[in-house]
Short mmCIF file of C-alpha atoms and ligand atoms in Angstrom, two decimals:
data_model
loop_
_atom_site.label_atom_id
_atom_site.label_comp_id
_atom_site.label_asym_id
_atom_site.label_seq_id
_atom_site.Cartn_x
_atom_site.Cartn_y
_atom_site.Cartn_z
CA MET A 1 0.00 0.00 0.00
CA GLU A 2 1.33 3.47 -0.93
CA LEU A 3 1.04 5.78 2.04
CA PRO A 4 2.31 9.29 2.51
CA SER A 5 4.94 9.83 5.15
CA VAL A 6 3.58 9.34 8.64
CA SER A 7 5.79 12.12 9.94
CA ASP A 8 3.99 15.19 11.17
CA ARG A 9 4.42 18.16 8.89
CA PHE A 10 2.82 21.06 10.66
CA LEU A 11 3.22 24.69 9.73
CA SER A 12 6.38 26.15 11.18
CA ARG A 13 6.00 28.28 14.29
CA ARG A 14 7.11 31.31 12.29
CA ARG A 15 4.54 30.70 9.57
CA LEU A 16 1.79 30.18 12.14
CA LEU A 17 2.69 33.44 13.82
CA GLN A 18 2.49 35.13 10.44
CA LEU A 19 -0.85 33.54 9.65
CA SER A 20 -2.27 34.37 13.05
CA GLY A 21 -1.36 38.04 12.77
CA LEU A 22 1.50 37.88 15.26
CA SER A 23 4.20 38.28 12.64
CA GLY A 24 5.13 41.74 13.88
CA LEU A 25 6.62 40.07 16.92
CA GLY A 26 8.52 37.71 14.69
CA LEU A 27 10.06 40.63 12.82
CA VAL A 28 11.02 42.49 15.97
CA LEU A 29 12.42 39.38 17.61
CA GLY A 30 13.88 37.80 14.51
CA GLY A 31 17.43 37.92 15.77
CA CYS A 32 16.79 36.97 19.39
CA ALA A 33 17.57 33.72 21.15
CA SER A 34 14.55 31.44 21.26
CA THR A 35 14.17 31.58 25.06
CA LEU A 36 13.93 35.35 24.98
CA TYR A 37 11.56 35.05 22.05
CA ASP A 38 9.32 32.75 24.08
CA ASP A 39 9.51 35.01 27.14
CA VAL A 40 8.40 38.07 25.25
CA VAL A 41 5.70 36.27 23.29
CA PHE A 42 4.26 34.79 26.47
CA LYS A 43 4.43 38.09 28.35
CA THR A 44 2.63 39.78 25.50
CA PHE A 45 -0.37 37.53 25.91
CA GLU A 46 -0.53 37.27 29.70
CA PRO A 47 -2.71 36.32 31.40
CA ILE A 48 -3.07 33.26 29.24
CA ASN A 49 -5.95 30.92 29.80
CA GLN A 50 -5.56 28.34 27.06
CA SER A 51 -5.63 31.09 24.48
CA VAL A 52 -5.13 30.31 20.83
CA GLU A 53 -1.66 31.87 21.05
CA GLU A 54 -0.67 29.60 23.90
CA LEU A 55 -2.13 26.55 22.19
CA LEU A 56 -0.16 27.38 19.04
CA LEU A 57 3.12 27.84 20.87
CA ASN A 58 2.66 24.94 23.30
CA PRO A 59 1.18 22.07 21.31
CA GLN A 60 -0.39 19.31 23.37
CA LYS A 61 1.19 15.87 23.68
CA LEU A 62 1.06 13.67 20.62
CA ILE A 63 -0.70 10.30 20.69
CA PRO A 64 1.69 7.64 19.31
CA ASN A 65 0.87 6.48 15.79
CA PHE A 66 0.20 2.82 15.03
CA PRO A 67 2.48 1.35 12.38
CA VAL A 68 1.06 1.36 8.86
CA SER A 69 1.00 -2.47 9.03
CA ALA A 70 -1.61 -2.24 11.83
CA ILE A 71 -4.22 -0.51 9.62
CA GLU A 72 -7.50 -2.49 9.56
CA PRO A 73 -9.09 -1.58 6.21
CA GLU A 74 -12.23 -3.66 6.82
CA ALA A 75 -12.86 -2.66 10.43
CA LEU A 76 -14.10 0.92 9.89
CA LEU A 77 -17.87 0.47 9.63
CA ILE A 78 -20.00 3.11 7.96
CA ASN A 79 -22.05 4.84 10.62
CA SER A 80 -24.32 7.59 9.26
CA PHE A 81 -27.56 8.63 10.92
CA GLN A 82 -29.14 9.65 7.64
CA GLY A 83 -27.27 8.16 4.67
CA THR A 84 -24.63 9.83 2.48
CA PRO A 85 -25.36 13.37 1.27
CA LYS A 86 -24.64 14.21 -2.39
CA ILE A 87 -21.76 16.69 -2.61
CA ASP A 88 -20.00 17.82 -5.79
CA PRO A 89 -16.33 18.01 -4.77
CA GLN A 90 -15.72 20.64 -7.50
CA ALA A 91 -18.34 22.95 -6.01
CA TYR A 92 -17.59 22.11 -2.37
CA LEU A 93 -16.60 25.00 -0.07
CA LEU A 94 -15.52 24.99 3.56
CA THR A 95 -16.39 28.14 5.54
CA VAL A 96 -14.63 29.14 8.77
CA ASN A 97 -16.45 31.89 10.66
CA GLY A 98 -17.93 33.01 13.99
CA ASP A 99 -15.97 34.82 16.69
CA VAL A 100 -12.92 35.32 14.48
CA ASN A 101 -11.12 38.29 12.96
CA HIS A 102 -10.90 36.72 9.54
CA SER A 103 -13.74 34.56 8.20
CA PHE A 104 -12.86 32.69 5.04
CA THR A 105 -14.01 30.08 2.58
CA LEU A 106 -11.78 27.52 0.89
CA SER A 107 -12.36 25.11 -1.98
CA LEU A 108 -11.16 21.51 -1.72
CA ALA A 109 -8.29 22.33 -4.11
CA GLU A 110 -7.22 25.18 -1.83
CA LEU A 111 -7.42 22.96 1.26
CA GLN A 112 -5.28 20.38 -0.51
CA LYS A 113 -2.60 23.02 -1.18
CA MET A 114 -2.18 23.66 2.55
CA PRO A 115 0.55 21.77 4.44
CA SER A 116 -0.85 18.31 5.13
CA THR A 117 -0.12 15.62 7.66
CA SER A 118 -0.94 11.97 8.12
CA MET A 119 -1.60 9.77 11.13
CA VAL A 120 -2.48 6.15 11.92
CA ILE A 121 -4.86 6.10 14.88
CA ARG A 122 -7.70 4.11 16.40
CA HIS A 123 -11.26 5.18 15.66
CA VAL A 124 -13.59 4.14 18.51
CA CYS A 125 -17.37 4.03 18.13
CA VAL A 126 -19.49 3.80 21.30
CA GLU A 127 -21.64 1.21 19.53
CA GLY A 128 -18.91 -1.33 20.29
CA TRP A 129 -16.44 -1.36 17.42
CA ALA A 130 -13.07 0.18 16.69
CA ALA A 131 -10.69 0.37 13.72
CA ILE A 132 -7.10 1.43 13.14
CA VAL A 133 -7.18 3.93 10.27
CA GLN A 134 -4.75 6.19 8.44
CA TRP A 135 -6.10 9.67 7.89
CA GLY A 136 -4.49 12.46 5.84
CA GLY A 137 -5.40 16.13 5.73
CA VAL A 138 -4.95 19.56 7.25
CA PRO A 139 -4.51 20.19 10.99
CA LEU A 140 -7.63 21.98 12.24
CA ARG A 141 -5.32 24.21 14.30
CA ASP A 142 -3.91 25.69 11.08
CA LEU A 143 -7.41 26.62 9.87
CA ILE A 144 -8.23 28.10 13.28
CA ALA A 145 -4.96 30.08 13.27
CA LEU A 146 -5.81 31.47 9.81
CA ALA A 147 -9.17 32.65 11.14
CA ARG A 148 -7.54 34.42 14.12
CA PRO A 149 -10.17 33.76 16.82
CA LYS A 150 -11.32 36.66 18.95
CA GLU A 151 -10.41 36.66 22.61
CA GLY A 152 -12.79 34.47 24.56
CA ALA A 153 -13.58 32.07 21.72
CA LYS A 154 -13.66 28.68 23.44
CA TYR A 155 -15.78 26.34 21.33
CA VAL A 156 -15.80 25.11 17.78
CA TYR A 157 -19.01 24.09 16.01
CA PHE A 158 -19.02 21.83 12.96
CA LYS A 159 -21.93 21.82 10.52
CA SER A 160 -22.31 18.85 8.17
CA ALA A 161 -24.07 18.47 4.84
CA ASP A 162 -26.34 15.69 6.19
CA GLY A 163 -27.76 17.85 9.00
CA TYR A 164 -25.33 16.46 11.60
CA TYR A 165 -23.76 19.03 13.92
CA GLU A 166 -21.10 18.86 16.60
CA SER A 167 -19.28 21.11 19.04
CA TRP A 168 -15.78 20.73 20.48
CA ASP A 169 -13.75 22.55 23.08
CA LEU A 170 -11.05 24.78 21.58
CA VAL A 171 -8.20 22.92 23.33
CA SER A 172 -9.11 19.58 21.71
CA SER A 173 -9.67 21.37 18.40
CA MET A 174 -6.12 22.78 18.60
CA HIS A 175 -4.56 19.35 19.25
CA PRO A 176 -1.93 18.76 16.55
CA GLN A 177 -3.60 15.45 15.63
CA THR A 178 -7.09 16.86 15.26
CA LEU A 179 -7.30 16.98 11.47
CA MET A 180 -9.73 17.92 8.73
CA VAL A 181 -9.06 14.97 6.44
CA TYR A 182 -9.62 14.26 2.75
CA GLN A 183 -7.73 10.97 2.65
CA LYS A 184 -8.20 7.55 4.27
CA ASN A 185 -5.73 4.64 4.21
CA GLY A 186 -3.70 6.30 1.47
CA GLN A 187 -6.71 6.85 -0.83
CA PRO A 188 -9.01 9.81 -1.42
CA LEU A 189 -11.74 9.78 1.24
CA SER A 190 -14.87 7.99 0.02
CA PRO A 191 -18.28 9.73 0.10
CA GLU A 192 -19.58 7.27 2.75
CA ASN A 193 -16.63 8.08 5.01
CA GLY A 194 -17.26 11.84 4.80
CA ALA A 195 -15.76 13.22 1.57
CA PRO A 196 -14.82 15.85 0.66
CA LEU A 197 -13.79 16.71 4.25
CA ARG A 198 -14.29 15.23 7.72
CA LEU A 199 -12.90 15.50 11.23
CA ALA A 200 -10.49 12.86 12.52
CA SER A 201 -8.71 12.81 15.89
CA PRO A 202 -7.22 10.21 18.24
CA ILE A 203 -8.49 12.10 21.31
CA LYS A 204 -12.27 11.89 20.75
CA LEU A 205 -14.92 9.19 20.29
CA GLY A 206 -16.33 8.40 16.85
CA TYR A 207 -19.50 10.47 17.15
CA LYS A 208 -17.40 13.65 17.67
CA GLN A 209 -15.75 13.12 14.27
CA SER A 210 -18.14 14.85 11.92
CA LYS A 211 -18.24 13.77 8.28
CA TRP A 212 -19.11 16.07 5.33
CA VAL A 213 -18.11 19.23 7.23
CA THR A 214 -19.13 22.43 5.43
CA GLU A 215 -18.84 25.05 8.17
CA ILE A 216 -16.58 25.54 11.19
CA THR A 217 -17.79 28.24 13.60
CA LEU A 218 -15.82 29.56 16.57
CA THR A 219 -17.99 30.61 19.51
CA LYS A 220 -17.55 32.03 23.00
CA GLN A 221 -20.36 29.87 24.34
CA LEU A 222 -21.60 26.36 24.22
CA TYR A 223 -25.19 26.62 23.02
CA PRO A 224 -28.08 24.36 24.16
CA LYS A 225 -27.71 22.47 20.88
CA LYS A 226 -24.34 20.73 21.41
CA GLY A 227 -24.33 17.91 18.92
CA TYR A 228 -26.61 15.45 17.18
CA TRP A 229 -25.94 12.56 19.59
CA GLU A 230 -25.23 14.77 22.62
CA ASP A 231 -28.68 16.31 22.33
CA LEU A 232 -30.06 12.75 22.49
CA GLY A 233 -28.14 12.05 25.71
CA TYR A 234 -24.53 11.23 24.77
CA GLU A 235 -21.73 12.83 26.75
CA TRP A 236 -20.47 16.11 25.27
CA PHE A 237 -16.69 15.94 25.81
CA GLY A 238 -16.44 12.46 24.27
CA GLY A 239 -12.75 12.11 25.11
CA LEU A 240 -10.66 8.98 24.55
N1 MTE B 301 -22.12 14.00 9.38
C1 MTE B 301 -22.04 12.90 10.13
N2 MTE B 301 -20.89 12.63 10.77
C2 MTE B 301 -20.76 11.53 11.52
C3 MTE B 301 -21.85 10.63 11.71
C4 MTE B 301 -23.06 10.93 11.00
O1 MTE B 301 -24.06 10.21 11.08
N3 MTE B 301 -23.12 12.07 10.22
N4 MTE B 301 -21.70 9.52 12.51
C5 MTE B 301 -20.61 9.56 13.52
C6 MTE B 301 -20.29 8.27 14.12
S1 MTE B 301 -21.31 7.71 15.37
C7 MTE B 301 -19.15 7.57 13.82
S2 MTE B 301 -18.67 6.19 14.68
C8 MTE B 301 -18.30 7.98 12.70
C9 MTE B 301 -18.21 6.85 11.68
O2 MTE B 301 -17.38 7.21 10.62
P1 MTE B 301 -17.34 6.26 9.34
O3 MTE B 301 -18.76 6.10 8.85
O4 MTE B 301 -16.44 6.91 8.36
O5 MTE B 301 -16.80 4.93 9.83
O6 MTE B 301 -18.77 9.14 12.04
C10 MTE B 301 -19.33 10.11 12.90
N5 MTE B 301 -19.58 11.30 12.13
MO1 MO B 302 -20.12 6.03 16.41
#
């Protein structure tokens, strides 16, 4: 099986600072030792309470990848509450909006031009099955950094083309292995598995991993409608 490199290729710190509007600091501090750089950057954003800046500069711990040989191509069952929506990948657009300084919309081609990464993780469904899967796509944290969330933004809502909806905490959304993926097991993502774009992360249960995502909205509050399954009684955090 041909798989892309499993190594993590995230945006460089410098590039993320540029994208997130903090590049002025980078210019001023360009020649400084990295410890001083960190000091000043952190002081600038004090007091920090899991702000986007802190989450960008202090990525959370990585979950170890499974080897590619552990992938279980047959084990990932299709689980869709309402069938597979029809989406033309050529016309598909992802919108990122809400409590951000820079709302934007990207086509699939544009998303695929962004730095991508790949991981081999376990998908766990509360209905009693699990599967080791390789996912490839864009770190959600890069999209969030591009949108430059407003201070106080703490939640991330995901709207799907089938009417499914989800909400995550910002910290989990900024985990380096929380990805918006367009590839599964080395192949383009299939429509049943959420193409053109779905969430994938080793830190959350299967129902948190929205398929067919069309809109990502940053919010300061968690609204009464939290998620399709959550609103029917499932736990909201859904951590693994
Ligand atoms: N849009 C949407 N996303 C969804 C679902 C869904 O019904 N609609 N089901 C969830 C559940 S319960 C699981 S376990 C996974 C299953 O992903 P898969 O069908 O690719 O195996 O998708 C999640 N994301
Ligand atoms: Mo699930």
